[in-house]
PDB file of C-alpha atoms in Angstrom:
ATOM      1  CA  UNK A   1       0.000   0.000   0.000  1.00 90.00           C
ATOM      2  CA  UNK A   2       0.985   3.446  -0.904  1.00 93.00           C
ATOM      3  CA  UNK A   3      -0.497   6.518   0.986  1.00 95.00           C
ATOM      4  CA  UNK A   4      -0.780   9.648  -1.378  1.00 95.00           C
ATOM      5  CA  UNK A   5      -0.995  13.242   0.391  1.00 95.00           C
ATOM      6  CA  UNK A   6      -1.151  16.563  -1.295  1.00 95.00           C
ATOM      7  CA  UNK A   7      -0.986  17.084  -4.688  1.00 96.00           C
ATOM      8  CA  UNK A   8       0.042  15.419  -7.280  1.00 96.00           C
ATOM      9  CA  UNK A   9       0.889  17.662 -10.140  1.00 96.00           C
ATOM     10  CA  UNK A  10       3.892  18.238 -12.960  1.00 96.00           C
ATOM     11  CA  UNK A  11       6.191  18.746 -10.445  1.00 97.00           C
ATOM     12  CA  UNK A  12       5.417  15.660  -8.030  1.00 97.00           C
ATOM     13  CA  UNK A  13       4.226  12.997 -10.323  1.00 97.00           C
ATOM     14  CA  UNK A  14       7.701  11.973 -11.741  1.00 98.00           C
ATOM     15  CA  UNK A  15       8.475  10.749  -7.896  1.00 97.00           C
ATOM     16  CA  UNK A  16       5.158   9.645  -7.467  1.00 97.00           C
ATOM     17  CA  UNK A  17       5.552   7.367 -10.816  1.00 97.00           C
ATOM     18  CA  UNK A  18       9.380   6.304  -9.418  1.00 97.00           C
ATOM     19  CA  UNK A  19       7.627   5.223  -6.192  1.00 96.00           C
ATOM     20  CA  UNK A  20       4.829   3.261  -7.797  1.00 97.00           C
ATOM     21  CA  UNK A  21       7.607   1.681 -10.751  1.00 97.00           C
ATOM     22  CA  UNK A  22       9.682   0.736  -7.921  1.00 96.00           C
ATOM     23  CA  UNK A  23       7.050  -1.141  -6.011  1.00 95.00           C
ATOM     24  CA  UNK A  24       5.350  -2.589  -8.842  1.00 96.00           C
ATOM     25  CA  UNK A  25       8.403  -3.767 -10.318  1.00 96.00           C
ATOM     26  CA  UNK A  26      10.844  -4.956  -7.267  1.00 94.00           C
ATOM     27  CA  UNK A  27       8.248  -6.172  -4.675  1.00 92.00           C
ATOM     28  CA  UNK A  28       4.923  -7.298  -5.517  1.00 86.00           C
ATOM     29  CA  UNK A  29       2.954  -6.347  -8.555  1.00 93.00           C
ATOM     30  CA  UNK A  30      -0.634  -6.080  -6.404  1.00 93.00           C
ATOM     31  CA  UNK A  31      -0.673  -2.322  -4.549  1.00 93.00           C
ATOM     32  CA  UNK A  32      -3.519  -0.476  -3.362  1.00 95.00           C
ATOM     33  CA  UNK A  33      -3.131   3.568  -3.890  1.00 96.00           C
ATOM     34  CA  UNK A  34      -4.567   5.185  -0.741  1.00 96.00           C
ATOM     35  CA  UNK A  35      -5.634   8.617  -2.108  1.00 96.00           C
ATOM     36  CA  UNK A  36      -7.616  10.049   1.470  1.00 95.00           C
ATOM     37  CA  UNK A  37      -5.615  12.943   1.400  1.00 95.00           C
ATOM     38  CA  UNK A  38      -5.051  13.976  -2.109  1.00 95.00           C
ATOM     39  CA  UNK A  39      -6.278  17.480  -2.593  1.00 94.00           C
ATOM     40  CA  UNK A  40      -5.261  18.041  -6.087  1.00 94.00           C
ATOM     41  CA  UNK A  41      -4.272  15.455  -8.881  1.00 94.00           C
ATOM     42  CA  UNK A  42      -3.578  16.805 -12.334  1.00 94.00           C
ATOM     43  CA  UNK A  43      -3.478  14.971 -15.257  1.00 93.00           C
ATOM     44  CA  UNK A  44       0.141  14.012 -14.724  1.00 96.00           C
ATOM     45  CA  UNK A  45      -1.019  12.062 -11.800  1.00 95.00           C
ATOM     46  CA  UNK A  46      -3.754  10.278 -13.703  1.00 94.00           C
ATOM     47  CA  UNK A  47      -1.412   9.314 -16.437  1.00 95.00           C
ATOM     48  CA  UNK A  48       1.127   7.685 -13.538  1.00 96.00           C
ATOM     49  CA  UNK A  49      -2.074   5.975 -12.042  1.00 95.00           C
ATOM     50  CA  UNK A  50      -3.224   4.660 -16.107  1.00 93.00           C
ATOM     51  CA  UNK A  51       0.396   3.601 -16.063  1.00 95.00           C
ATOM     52  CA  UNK A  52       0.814   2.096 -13.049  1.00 95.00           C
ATOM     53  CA  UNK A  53      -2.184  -0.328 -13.675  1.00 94.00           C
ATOM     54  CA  UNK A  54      -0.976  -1.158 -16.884  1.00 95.00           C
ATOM     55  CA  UNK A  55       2.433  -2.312 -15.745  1.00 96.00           C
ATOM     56  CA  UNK A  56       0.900  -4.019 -13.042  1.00 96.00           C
ATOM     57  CA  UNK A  57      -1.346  -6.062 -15.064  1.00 95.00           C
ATOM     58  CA  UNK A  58       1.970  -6.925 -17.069  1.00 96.00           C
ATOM     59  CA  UNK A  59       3.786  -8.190 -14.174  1.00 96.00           C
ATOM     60  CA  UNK A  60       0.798 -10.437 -13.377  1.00 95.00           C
ATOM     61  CA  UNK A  61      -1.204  -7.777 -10.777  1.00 94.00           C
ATOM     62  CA  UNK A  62      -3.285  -5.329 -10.154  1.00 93.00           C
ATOM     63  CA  UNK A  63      -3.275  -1.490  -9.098  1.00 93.00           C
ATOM     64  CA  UNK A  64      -6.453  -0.590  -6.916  1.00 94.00           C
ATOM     65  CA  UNK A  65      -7.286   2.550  -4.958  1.00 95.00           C
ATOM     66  CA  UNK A  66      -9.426   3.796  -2.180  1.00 95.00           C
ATOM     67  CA  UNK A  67     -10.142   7.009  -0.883  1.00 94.00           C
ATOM     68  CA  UNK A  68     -10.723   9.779  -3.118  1.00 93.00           C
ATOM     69  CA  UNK A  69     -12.684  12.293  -3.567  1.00 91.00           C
ATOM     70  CA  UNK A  70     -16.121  11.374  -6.054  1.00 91.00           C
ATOM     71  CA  UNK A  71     -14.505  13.781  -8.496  1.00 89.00           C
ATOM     72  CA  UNK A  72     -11.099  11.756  -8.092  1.00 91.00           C
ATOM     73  CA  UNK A  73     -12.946   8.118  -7.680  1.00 91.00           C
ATOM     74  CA  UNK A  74     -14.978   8.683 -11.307  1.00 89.00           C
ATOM     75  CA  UNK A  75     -12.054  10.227 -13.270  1.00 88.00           C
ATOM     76  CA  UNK A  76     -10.089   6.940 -11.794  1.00 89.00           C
ATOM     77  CA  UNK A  77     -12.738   4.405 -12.843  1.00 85.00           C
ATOM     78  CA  UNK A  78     -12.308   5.572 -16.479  1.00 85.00           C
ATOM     79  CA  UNK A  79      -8.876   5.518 -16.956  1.00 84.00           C
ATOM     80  CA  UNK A  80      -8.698   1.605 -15.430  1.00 77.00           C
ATOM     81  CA  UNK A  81      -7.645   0.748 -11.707  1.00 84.00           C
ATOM     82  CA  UNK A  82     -10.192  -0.328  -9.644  1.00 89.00           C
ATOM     83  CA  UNK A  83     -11.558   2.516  -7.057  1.00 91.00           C
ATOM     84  CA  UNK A  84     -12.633   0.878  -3.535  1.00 92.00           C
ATOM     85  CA  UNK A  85     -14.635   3.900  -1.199  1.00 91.00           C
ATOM     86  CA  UNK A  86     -12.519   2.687   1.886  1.00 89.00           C
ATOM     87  CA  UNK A  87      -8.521   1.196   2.131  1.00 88.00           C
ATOM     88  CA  UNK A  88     -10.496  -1.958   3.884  1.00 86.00           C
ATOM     89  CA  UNK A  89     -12.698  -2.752   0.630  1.00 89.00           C
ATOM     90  CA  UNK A  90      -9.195  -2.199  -1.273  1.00 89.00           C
ATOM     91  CA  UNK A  91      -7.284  -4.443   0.706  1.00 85.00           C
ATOM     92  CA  UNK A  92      -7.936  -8.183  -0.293  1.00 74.00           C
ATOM     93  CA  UNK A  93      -6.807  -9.305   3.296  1.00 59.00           C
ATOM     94  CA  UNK A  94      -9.433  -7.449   3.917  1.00 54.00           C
ATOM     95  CA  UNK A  95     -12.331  -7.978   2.156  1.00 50.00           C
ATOM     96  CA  UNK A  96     -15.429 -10.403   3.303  1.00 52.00           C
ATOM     97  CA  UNK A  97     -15.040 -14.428   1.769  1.00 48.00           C
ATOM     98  CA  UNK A  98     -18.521 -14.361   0.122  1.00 44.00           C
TER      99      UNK A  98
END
């Protein structure tokens, strides 16, 4: 899991896109984005997130968030990862066996 705070923006979305690379690539390809306290995401951060998915989903996983704003949550939902309303729907350890 990755907690976002902030905004995410041209200037912070190349370390925000290092940070997600680096996870996705060296330790487990399944991450949930916690976005609670994002206040602003440009479109640089929604390309990292589109990107992030994607090389998840090549490595065999998944990219899934939780958290954001409704504004956030729908632009999210287009663009590919999954968008839980809480970090406990996101988490799989979490979630309810059916």
């Amino acid at each position: 899991m990755i907690r976002v705070a902030g905004q995410v923006d041209d200037v912070t979305a190349p370390a925000f896109e290092t940070e997600l690379r680096h996870v996705i690539t060296t330790k487990l390809p399944k991450l949930v984005v916690d976005l609670r306290r994002v206040t602003v995401m440009e479109s640089a951060g929604i390309d990292v997130l589109a990107g992030a998915h994607d090389l998840a989903v090549e490595h065999g996983g998944w990219v899934r968030t939780s958290g954001a704003a409704k504004w956030l949550a729908d632009l999210i939902r287009s663009i590919g990862p999954d968008h839980y309303p809480s970090l406990a729907e996101a988490l799989p350890a979490y979630r309810r066996a059916l």
